[in-house]
CSV table of C-alpha atoms in Angstrom, one decimal:
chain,number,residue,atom,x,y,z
A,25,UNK,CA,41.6,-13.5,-29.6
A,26,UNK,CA,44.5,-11.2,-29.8
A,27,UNK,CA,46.0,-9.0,-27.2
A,28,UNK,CA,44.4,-9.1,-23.6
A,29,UNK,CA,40.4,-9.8,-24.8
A,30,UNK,CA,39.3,-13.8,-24.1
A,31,UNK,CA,35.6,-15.1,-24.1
A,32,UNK,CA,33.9,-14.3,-20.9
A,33,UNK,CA,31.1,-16.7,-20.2
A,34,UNK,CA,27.3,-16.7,-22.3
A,35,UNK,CA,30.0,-15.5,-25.0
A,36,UNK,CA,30.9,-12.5,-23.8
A,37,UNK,CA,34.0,-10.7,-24.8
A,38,UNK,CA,36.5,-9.9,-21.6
A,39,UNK,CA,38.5,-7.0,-21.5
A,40,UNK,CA,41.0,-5.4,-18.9
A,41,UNK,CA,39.9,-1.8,-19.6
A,42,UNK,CA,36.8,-0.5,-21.3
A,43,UNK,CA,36.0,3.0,-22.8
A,44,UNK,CA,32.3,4.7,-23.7
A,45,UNK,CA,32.2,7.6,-26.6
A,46,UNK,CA,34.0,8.4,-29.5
A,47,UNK,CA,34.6,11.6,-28.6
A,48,UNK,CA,37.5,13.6,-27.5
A,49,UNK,CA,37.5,12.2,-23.6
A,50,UNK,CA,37.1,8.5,-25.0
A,51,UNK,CA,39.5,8.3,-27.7
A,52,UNK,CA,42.1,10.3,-25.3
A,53,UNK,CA,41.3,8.0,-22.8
A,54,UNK,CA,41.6,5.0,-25.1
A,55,UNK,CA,44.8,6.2,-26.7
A,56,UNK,CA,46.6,6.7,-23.2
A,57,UNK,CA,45.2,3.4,-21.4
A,58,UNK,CA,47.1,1.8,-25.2
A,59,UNK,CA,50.2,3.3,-25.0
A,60,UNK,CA,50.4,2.1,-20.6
A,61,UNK,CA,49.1,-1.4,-21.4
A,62,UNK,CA,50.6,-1.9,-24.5
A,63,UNK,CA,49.5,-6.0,-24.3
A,64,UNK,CA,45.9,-5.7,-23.2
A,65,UNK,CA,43.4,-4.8,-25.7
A,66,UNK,CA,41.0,-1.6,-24.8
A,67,UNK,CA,37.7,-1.6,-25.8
A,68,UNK,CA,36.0,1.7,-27.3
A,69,UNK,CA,32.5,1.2,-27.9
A,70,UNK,CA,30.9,4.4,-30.0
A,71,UNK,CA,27.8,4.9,-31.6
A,72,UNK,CA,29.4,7.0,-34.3
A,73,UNK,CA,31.3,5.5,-37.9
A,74,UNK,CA,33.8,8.1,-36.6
A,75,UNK,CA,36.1,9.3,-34.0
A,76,UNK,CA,37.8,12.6,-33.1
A,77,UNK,CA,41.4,12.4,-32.7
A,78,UNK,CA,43.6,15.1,-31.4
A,79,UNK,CA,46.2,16.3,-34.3
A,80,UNK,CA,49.2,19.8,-33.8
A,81,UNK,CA,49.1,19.5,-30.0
A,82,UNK,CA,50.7,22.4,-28.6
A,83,UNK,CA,51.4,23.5,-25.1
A,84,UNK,CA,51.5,26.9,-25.4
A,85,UNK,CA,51.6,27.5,-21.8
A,86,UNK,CA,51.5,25.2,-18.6
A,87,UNK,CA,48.3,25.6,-18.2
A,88,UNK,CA,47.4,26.7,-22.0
A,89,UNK,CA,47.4,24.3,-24.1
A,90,UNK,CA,46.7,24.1,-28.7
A,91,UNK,CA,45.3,21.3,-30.7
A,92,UNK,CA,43.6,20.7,-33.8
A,93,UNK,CA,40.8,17.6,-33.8
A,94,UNK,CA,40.1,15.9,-36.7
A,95,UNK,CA,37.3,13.3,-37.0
A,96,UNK,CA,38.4,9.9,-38.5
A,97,UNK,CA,37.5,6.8,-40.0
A,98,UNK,CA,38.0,4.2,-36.5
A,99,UNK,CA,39.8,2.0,-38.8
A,100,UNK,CA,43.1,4.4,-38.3
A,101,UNK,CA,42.9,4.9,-34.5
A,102,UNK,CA,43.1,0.8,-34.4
A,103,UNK,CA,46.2,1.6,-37.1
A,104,UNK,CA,48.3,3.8,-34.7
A,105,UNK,CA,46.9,1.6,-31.4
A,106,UNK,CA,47.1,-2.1,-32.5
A,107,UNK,CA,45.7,-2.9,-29.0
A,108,UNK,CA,42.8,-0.9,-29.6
A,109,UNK,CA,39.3,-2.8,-30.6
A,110,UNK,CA,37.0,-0.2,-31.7
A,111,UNK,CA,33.0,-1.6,-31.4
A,112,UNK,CA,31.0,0.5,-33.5
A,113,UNK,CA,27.6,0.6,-31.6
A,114,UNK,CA,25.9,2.6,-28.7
A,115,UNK,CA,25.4,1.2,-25.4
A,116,UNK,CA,22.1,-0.9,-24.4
A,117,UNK,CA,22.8,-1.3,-21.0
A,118,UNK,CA,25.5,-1.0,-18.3
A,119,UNK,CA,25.4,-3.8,-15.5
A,120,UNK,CA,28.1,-2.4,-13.1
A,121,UNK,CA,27.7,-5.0,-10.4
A,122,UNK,CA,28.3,-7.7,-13.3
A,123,UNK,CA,31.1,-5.4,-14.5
A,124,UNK,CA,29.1,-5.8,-18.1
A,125,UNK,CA,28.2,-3.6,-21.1
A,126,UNK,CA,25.4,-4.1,-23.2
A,127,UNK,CA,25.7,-2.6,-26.9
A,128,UNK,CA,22.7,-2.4,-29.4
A,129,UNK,CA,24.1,-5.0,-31.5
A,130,UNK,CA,23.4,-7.6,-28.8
A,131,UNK,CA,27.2,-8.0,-27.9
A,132,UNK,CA,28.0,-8.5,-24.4
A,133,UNK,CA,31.9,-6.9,-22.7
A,134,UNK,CA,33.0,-7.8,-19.3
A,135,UNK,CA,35.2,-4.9,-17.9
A,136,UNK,CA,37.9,-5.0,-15.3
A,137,UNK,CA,37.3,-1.2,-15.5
A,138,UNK,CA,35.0,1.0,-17.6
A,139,UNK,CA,35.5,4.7,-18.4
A,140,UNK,CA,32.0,6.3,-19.6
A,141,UNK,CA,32.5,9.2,-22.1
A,142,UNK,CA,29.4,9.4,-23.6
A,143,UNK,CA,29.0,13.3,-23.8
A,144,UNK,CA,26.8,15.5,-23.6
A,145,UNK,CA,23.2,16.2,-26.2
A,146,UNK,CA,21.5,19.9,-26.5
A,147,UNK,CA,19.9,21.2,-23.8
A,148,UNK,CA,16.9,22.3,-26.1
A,149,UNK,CA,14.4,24.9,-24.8
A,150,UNK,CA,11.4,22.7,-25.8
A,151,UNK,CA,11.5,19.4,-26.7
A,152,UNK,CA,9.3,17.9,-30.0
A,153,UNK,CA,9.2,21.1,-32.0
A,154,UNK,CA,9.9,20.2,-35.5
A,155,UNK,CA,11.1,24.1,-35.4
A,156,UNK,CA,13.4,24.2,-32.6
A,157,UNK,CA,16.6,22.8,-34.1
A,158,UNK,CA,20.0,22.1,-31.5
A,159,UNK,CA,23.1,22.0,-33.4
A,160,UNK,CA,25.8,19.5,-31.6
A,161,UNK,CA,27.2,17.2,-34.1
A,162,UNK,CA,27.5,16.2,-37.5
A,163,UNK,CA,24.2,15.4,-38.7
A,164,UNK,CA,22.4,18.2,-36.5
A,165,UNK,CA,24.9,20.8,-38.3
A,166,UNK,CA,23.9,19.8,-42.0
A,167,UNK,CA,20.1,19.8,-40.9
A,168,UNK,CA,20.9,22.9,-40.0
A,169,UNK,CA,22.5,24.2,-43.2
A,170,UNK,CA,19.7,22.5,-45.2
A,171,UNK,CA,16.8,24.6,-43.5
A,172,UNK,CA,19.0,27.5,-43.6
A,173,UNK,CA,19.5,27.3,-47.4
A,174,UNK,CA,15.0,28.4,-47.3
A,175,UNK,CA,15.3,30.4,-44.5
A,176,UNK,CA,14.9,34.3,-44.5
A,177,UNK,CA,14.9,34.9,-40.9
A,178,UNK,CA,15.8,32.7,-37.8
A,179,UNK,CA,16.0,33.3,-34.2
A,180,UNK,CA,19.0,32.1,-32.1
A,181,UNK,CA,18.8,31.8,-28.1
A,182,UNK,CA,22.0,31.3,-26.2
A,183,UNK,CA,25.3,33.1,-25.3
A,184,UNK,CA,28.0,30.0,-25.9
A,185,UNK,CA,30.4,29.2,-28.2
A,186,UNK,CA,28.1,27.4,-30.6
A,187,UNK,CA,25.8,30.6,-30.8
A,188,UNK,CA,28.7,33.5,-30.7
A,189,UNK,CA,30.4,31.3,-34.1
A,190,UNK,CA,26.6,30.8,-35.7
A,191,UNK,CA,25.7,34.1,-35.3
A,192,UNK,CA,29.6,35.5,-37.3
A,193,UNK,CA,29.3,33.1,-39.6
A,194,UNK,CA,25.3,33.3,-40.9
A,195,UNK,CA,25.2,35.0,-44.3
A,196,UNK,CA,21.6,36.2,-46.1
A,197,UNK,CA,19.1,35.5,-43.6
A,198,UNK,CA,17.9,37.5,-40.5
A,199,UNK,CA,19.2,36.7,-37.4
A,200,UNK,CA,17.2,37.4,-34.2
A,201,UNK,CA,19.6,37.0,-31.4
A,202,UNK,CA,18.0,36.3,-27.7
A,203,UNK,CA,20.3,36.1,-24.9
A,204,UNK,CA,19.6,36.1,-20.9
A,205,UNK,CA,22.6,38.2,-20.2
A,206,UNK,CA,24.0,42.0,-20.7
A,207,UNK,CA,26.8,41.2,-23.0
A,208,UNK,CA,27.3,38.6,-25.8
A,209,UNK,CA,30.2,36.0,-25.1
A,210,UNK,CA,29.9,36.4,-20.8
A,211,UNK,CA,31.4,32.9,-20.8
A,212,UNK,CA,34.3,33.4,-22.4
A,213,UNK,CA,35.0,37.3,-22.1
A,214,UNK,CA,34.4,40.9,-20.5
A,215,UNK,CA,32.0,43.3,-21.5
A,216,UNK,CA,34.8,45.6,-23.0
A,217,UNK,CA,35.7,42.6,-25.1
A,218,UNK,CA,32.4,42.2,-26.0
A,219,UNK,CA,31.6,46.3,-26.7
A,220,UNK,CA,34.9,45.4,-28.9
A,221,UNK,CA,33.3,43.1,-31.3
A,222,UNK,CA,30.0,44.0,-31.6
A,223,UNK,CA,30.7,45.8,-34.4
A,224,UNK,CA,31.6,42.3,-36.0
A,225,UNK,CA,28.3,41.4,-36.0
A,226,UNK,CA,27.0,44.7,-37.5
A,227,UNK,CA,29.4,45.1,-40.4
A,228,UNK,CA,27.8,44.5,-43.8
A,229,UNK,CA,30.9,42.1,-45.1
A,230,UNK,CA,33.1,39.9,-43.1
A,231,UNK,CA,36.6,39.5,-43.2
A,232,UNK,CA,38.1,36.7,-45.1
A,233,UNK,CA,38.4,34.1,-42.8
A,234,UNK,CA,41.9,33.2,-41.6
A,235,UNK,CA,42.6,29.6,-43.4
A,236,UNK,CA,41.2,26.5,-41.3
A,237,UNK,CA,43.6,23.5,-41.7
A,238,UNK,CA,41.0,21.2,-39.5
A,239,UNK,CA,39.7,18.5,-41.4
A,240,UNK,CA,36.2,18.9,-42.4
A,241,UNK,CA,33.1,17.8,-40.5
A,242,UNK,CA,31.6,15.1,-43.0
A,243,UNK,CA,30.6,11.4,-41.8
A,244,UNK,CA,31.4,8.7,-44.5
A,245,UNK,CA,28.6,7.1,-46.4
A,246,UNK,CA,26.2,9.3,-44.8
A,247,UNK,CA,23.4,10.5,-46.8
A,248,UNK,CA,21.2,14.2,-46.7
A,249,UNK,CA,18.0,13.6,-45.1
A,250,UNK,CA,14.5,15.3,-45.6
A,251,UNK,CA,12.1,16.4,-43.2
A,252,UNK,CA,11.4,19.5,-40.8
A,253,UNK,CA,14.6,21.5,-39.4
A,254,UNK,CA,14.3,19.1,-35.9
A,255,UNK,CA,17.4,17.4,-34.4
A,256,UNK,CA,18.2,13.8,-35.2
A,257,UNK,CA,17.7,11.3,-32.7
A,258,UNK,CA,21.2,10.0,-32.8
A,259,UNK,CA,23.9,11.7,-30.8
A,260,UNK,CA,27.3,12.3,-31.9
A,261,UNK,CA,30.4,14.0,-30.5
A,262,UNK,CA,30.5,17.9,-30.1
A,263,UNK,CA,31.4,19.8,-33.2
A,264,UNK,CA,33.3,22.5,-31.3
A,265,UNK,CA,35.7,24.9,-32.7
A,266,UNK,CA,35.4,25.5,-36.7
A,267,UNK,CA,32.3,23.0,-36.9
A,268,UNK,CA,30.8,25.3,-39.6
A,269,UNK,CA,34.1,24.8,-42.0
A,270,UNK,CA,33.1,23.3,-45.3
A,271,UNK,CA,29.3,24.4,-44.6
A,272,UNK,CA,27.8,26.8,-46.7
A,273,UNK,CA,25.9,28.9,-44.0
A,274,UNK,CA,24.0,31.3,-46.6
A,275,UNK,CA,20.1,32.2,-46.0
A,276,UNK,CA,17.7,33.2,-49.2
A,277,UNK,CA,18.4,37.7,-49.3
A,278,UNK,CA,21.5,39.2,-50.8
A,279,UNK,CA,22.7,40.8,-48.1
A,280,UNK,CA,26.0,39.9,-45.7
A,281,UNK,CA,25.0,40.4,-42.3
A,282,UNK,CA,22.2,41.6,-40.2
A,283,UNK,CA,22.4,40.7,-36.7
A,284,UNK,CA,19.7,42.3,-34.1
A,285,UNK,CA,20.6,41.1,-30.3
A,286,UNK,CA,17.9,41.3,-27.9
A,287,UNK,CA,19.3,41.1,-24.6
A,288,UNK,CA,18.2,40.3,-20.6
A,289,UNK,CA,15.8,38.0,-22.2
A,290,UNK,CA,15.0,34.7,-22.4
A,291,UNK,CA,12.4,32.5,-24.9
A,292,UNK,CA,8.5,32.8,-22.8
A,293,UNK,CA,6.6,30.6,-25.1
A,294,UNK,CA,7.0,29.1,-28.9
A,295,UNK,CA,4.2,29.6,-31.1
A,296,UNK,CA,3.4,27.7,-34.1
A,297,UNK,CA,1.7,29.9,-36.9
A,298,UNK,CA,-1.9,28.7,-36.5
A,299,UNK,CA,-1.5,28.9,-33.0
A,300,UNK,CA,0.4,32.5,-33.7
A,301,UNK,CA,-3.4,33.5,-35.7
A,302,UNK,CA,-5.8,31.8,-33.4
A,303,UNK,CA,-4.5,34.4,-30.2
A,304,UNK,CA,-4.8,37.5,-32.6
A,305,UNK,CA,-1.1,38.6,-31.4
A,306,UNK,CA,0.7,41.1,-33.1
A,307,UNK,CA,5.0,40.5,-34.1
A,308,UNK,CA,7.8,42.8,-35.1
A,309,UNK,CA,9.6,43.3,-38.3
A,310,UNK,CA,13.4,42.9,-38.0
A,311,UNK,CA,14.5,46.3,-35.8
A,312,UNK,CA,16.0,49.2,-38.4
A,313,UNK,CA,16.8,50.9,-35.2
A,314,UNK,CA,15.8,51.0,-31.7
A,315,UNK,CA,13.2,53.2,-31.5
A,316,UNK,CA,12.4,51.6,-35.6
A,317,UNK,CA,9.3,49.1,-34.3
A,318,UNK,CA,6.8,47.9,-37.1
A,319,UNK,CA,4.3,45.6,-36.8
A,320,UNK,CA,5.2,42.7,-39.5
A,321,UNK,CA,3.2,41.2,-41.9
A,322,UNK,CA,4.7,38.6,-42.9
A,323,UNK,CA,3.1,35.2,-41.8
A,324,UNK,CA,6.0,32.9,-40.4
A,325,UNK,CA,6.4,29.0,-39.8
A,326,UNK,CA,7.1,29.5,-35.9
A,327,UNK,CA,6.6,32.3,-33.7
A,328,UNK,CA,8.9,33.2,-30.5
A,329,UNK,CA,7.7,35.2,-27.1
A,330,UNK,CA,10.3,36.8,-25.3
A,331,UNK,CA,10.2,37.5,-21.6
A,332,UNK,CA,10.1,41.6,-22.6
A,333,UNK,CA,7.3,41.4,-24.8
A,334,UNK,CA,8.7,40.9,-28.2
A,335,UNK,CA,7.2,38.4,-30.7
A,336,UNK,CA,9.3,37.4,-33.7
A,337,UNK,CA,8.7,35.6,-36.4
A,338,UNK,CA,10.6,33.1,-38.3
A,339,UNK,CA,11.4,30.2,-40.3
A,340,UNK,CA,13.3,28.3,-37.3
A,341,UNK,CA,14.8,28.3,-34.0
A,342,UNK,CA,18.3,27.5,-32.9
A,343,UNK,CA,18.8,26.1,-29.7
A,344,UNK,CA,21.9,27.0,-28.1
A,345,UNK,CA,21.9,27.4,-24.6
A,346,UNK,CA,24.5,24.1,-23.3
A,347,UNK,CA,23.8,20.8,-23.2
A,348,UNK,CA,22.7,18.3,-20.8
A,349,UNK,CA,25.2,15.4,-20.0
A,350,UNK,CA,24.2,11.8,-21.8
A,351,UNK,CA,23.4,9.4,-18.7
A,352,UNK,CA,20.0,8.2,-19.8
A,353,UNK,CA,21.8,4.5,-21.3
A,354,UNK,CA,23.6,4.2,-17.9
A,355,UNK,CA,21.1,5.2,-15.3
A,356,UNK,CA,18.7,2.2,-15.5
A,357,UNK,CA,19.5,-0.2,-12.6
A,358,UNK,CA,22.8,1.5,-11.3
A,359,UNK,CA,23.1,3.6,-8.4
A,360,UNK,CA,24.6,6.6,-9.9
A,361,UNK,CA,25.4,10.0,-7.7
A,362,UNK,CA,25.0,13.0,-10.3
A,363,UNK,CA,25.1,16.3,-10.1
A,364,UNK,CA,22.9,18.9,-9.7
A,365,UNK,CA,23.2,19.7,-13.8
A,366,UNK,CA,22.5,15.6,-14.2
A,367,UNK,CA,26.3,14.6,-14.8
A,368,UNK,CA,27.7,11.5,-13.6
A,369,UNK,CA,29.8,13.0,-10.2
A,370,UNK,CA,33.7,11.8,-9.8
A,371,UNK,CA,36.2,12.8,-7.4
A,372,UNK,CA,39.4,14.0,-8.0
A,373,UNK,CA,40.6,11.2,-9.0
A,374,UNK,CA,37.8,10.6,-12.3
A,375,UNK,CA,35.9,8.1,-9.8
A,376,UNK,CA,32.1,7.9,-10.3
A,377,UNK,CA,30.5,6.2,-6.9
A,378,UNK,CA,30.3,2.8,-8.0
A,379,UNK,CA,33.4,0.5,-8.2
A,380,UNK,CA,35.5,0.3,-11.0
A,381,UNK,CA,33.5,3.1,-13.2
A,382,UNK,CA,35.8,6.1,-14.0
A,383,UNK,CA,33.6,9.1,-16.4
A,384,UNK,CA,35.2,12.0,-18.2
A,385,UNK,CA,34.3,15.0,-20.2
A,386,UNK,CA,30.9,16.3,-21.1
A,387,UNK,CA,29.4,13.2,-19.2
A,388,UNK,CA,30.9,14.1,-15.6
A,389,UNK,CA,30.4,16.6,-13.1
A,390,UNK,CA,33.4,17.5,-10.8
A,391,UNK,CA,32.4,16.9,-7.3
A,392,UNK,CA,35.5,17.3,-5.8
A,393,UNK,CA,36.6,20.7,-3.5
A,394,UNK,CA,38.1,22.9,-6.8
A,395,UNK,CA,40.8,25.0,-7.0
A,396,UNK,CA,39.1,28.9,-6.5
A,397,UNK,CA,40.8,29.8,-10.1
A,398,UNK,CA,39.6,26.6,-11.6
A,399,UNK,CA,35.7,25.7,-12.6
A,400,UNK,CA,34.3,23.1,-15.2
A,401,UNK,CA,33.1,24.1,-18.7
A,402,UNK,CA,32.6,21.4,-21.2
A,403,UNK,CA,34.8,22.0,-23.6
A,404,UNK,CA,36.9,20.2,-25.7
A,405,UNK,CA,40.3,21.6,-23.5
A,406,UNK,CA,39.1,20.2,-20.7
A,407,UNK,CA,37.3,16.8,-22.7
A,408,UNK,CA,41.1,16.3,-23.7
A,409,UNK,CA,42.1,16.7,-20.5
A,410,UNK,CA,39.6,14.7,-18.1
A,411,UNK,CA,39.9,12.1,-20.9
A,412,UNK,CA,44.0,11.9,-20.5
A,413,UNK,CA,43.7,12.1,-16.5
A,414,UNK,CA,41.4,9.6,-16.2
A,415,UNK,CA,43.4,6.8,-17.7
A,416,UNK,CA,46.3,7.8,-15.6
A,417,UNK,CA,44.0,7.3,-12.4
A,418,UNK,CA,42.6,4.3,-13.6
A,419,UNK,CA,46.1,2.2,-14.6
A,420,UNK,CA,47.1,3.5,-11.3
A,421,UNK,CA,44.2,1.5,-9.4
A,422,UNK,CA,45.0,-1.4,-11.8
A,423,UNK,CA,48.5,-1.3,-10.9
A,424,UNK,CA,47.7,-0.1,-6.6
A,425,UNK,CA,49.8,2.5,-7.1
A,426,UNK,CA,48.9,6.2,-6.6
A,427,UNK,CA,48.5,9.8,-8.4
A,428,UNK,CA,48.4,13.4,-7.7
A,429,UNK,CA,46.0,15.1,-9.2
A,430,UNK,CA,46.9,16.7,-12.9
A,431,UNK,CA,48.0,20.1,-12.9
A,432,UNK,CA,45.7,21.1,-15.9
A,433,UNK,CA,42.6,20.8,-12.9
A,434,UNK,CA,44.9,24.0,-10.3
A,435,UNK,CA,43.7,27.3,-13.0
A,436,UNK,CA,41.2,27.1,-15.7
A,437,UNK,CA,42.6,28.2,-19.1
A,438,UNK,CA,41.4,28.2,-22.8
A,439,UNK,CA,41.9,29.5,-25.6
A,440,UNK,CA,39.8,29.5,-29.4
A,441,UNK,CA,38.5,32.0,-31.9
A,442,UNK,CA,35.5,33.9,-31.9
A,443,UNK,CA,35.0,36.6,-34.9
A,444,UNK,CA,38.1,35.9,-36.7
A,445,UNK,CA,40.0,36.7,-33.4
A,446,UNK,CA,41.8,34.5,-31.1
A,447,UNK,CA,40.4,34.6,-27.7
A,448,UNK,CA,42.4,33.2,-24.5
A,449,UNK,CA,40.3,33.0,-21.4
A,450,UNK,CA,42.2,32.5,-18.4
């Protein structure tokens, strides 16, 4: 076998250093280990037929940092990174006390040291409603322009990124937006930033968008699928900045834009429209103003209750309120410590509490004592970055030697574009 891999025994495949997900953590995790061990071959097992590479990386700042992420056939990672052995398939089983990984295709991998980057699925407000749709990767975002294509109205809960972009970038179809705080955006700005924009949302054409040179979100060989608007059971890598390039986000009406945000609210119950009939309740039309409340008459596919009383009507719901780190293939028979929001917890130095298992990105929770100007989002910025850290740490236990901890952790910083505007957040 070439590079560092040999036959382990039952025919398993034996590798110095092993890497989980094709996403942004795993491949910049992969790439690194590479490049330090240029003779042993790294394993990157991923579910998906591709990866996302990082492509123009800047560093605009010491701490703020540009780059462009491209998703790409495997076949040219393992072009650039000869030592790199990409096994397309998700993960069956982890045996950490055999140092073994398990992968649907019935392939066995003995690790020396394994890095999970599996990421992180939609934290979806109810779970098995063919109307609640989570948008998180490829095949979730054209399910989601295929029901919007019918759709008149929809209703969209969450203040992230994923919700702030939809929300711009929705043409012809109502939007009903729900979020749990004062302003729109919280996360990433102030309320005078947000006061700023609003007007965005109102206006009755957009801007032309500034030109996007990202590649565009498309898997190879993958085909459009029927059925209701619900999420696919496969999980890929986050979408992220731009994921709505090259998708043609355009309801049934005529009109631009008509946003209506509902805010200090959160979803109280989903109805479905026989359900909706049977309790006799009574929904609004889409507000004309804020004292403009009319009953509406219009039956709907799926109803929403808000905590202030409001019941809207729709065709579907969007799901956009974070995500919930993927664990569930690595849980069973391994005596994890995770976090209090269910992410596998690592020190400062990317450890997870068993031996020899590293985690970084979406997956992970920071457990260690943070810097008071620095606190964990999961982002892509910091998926690069956790990704790139935790190959240094773990050549560095493969080697005994040691490592301070990456100045990129001392003072959160990041910076993408909401509205047409760039936005840094520091």
């Amino acid at each position: 076998m070439p590079g560092g891999a040999m036959a382990g025994p039952g025919g398993a495949v034996r590798g110095r250093f092993a890497v989980v997900g094709g996403g942004i953590a795993g491949v910049t995790c992969a790439e690194k280990l590479a490049a330090e061990f240029p003779s042993e071959d790294i394993f990157l097992v991923t579910a998906s037929p591709v990866i996302k590479a990082v492509t123009n990386f800047k560093q605009v700042s010491k701490t703020l940092e540009e780059f462009d992420v491209e998703e790409q056939p495997s076949s040219l990672l393992e072009k650039r990174y000869p030592n790199i052995r990409v096994i397309q398939s998700g993960v069956k089983q982890l045996k950490s006390d055999e140092h073994k990984i398990y992968t649907e295709d019935g392939k066995e991998y003995i690790y020396e040291k394994l890095c999970l980057c599996a990421g992180a699925k939609p934290k979806l407000i109810v779970e098995g409603n063919p109307y609640v749709l989570g948008i998180r990767d490829t095949d979730s975002a054209q399910a989601f322009q295929k029901n919007l294509a019918q759709a008149e109205r929809i209703v969209v809960v969450g203040n992230g990124g994923i919700a702030l972009e939809l929300v711009y970038e929705v043409q012809g179809c109502e939007v009903i937006w729900a979020i749990k705080d004062k302003a729109i955006g919280n996360t990433f700005f102030d309320a005078g930033a947000a006061e700023f924009l609003l007007p965005k949302l109102t206006a009755e054409s957009q801007e032309s968008p500034i030109e996007c040179k990202r590649t565009k979100y498309t898997v190879e060989g993958s085909e459009e699928k029927g059925g209701p608007p619900g999420a696919s059971d496969k999980l890929g890598s986050a979408l992220g900045p731009d994921w709505h390039e090259g998708l043609h986000l355009k309801g049934t009406k005529e009109f631009s834009h008509k946003v209506h945000i509902e805010i200090l609210c959160e979803v109280k119950k989903i109805l479905l429209q026989q359900e909706f009939i049977q309790l006799q309740q009574t929904s609004l039309t889409f507000p004309k103003g804020e004292k403009n409340v009319e009953a509406d008459e219009v039956l709907w596919p799926v109803y929403v209750e808000l905590t202030n009383g409001k019941i809207y009507g729709c065709n579907f719901i969007v799901s956009a309120t974070g995500v919930v780190p993927n664990v569930e293939p690595f849980l069973d028979g391994n005596n994890f410590a995770v976090g209090e929001d269910g992410g596998l917890k690592v020190d400062k130095h990317m450890h997870t509490s068993l031996p020899d298992v590293f985690a970084a990105g979406d997956i992970c929770t920071a457990a260690w004592e943070p810097s008071p100007v620095w606190h964990q989002m999961r982002l892509w910025t910091q998926a690069r970055q956790m990704g790139w850290y935790a190959a240094k740490c773990m050549a560095a236990e493969a080697l005994g030697e040691s490592i301070d901890m990456d100045f990129s952790f001392e003072l959160f910083a990041h910076i993408t574009k909401f509205f047409n505007y760039k936005v840094s957040t520091v």
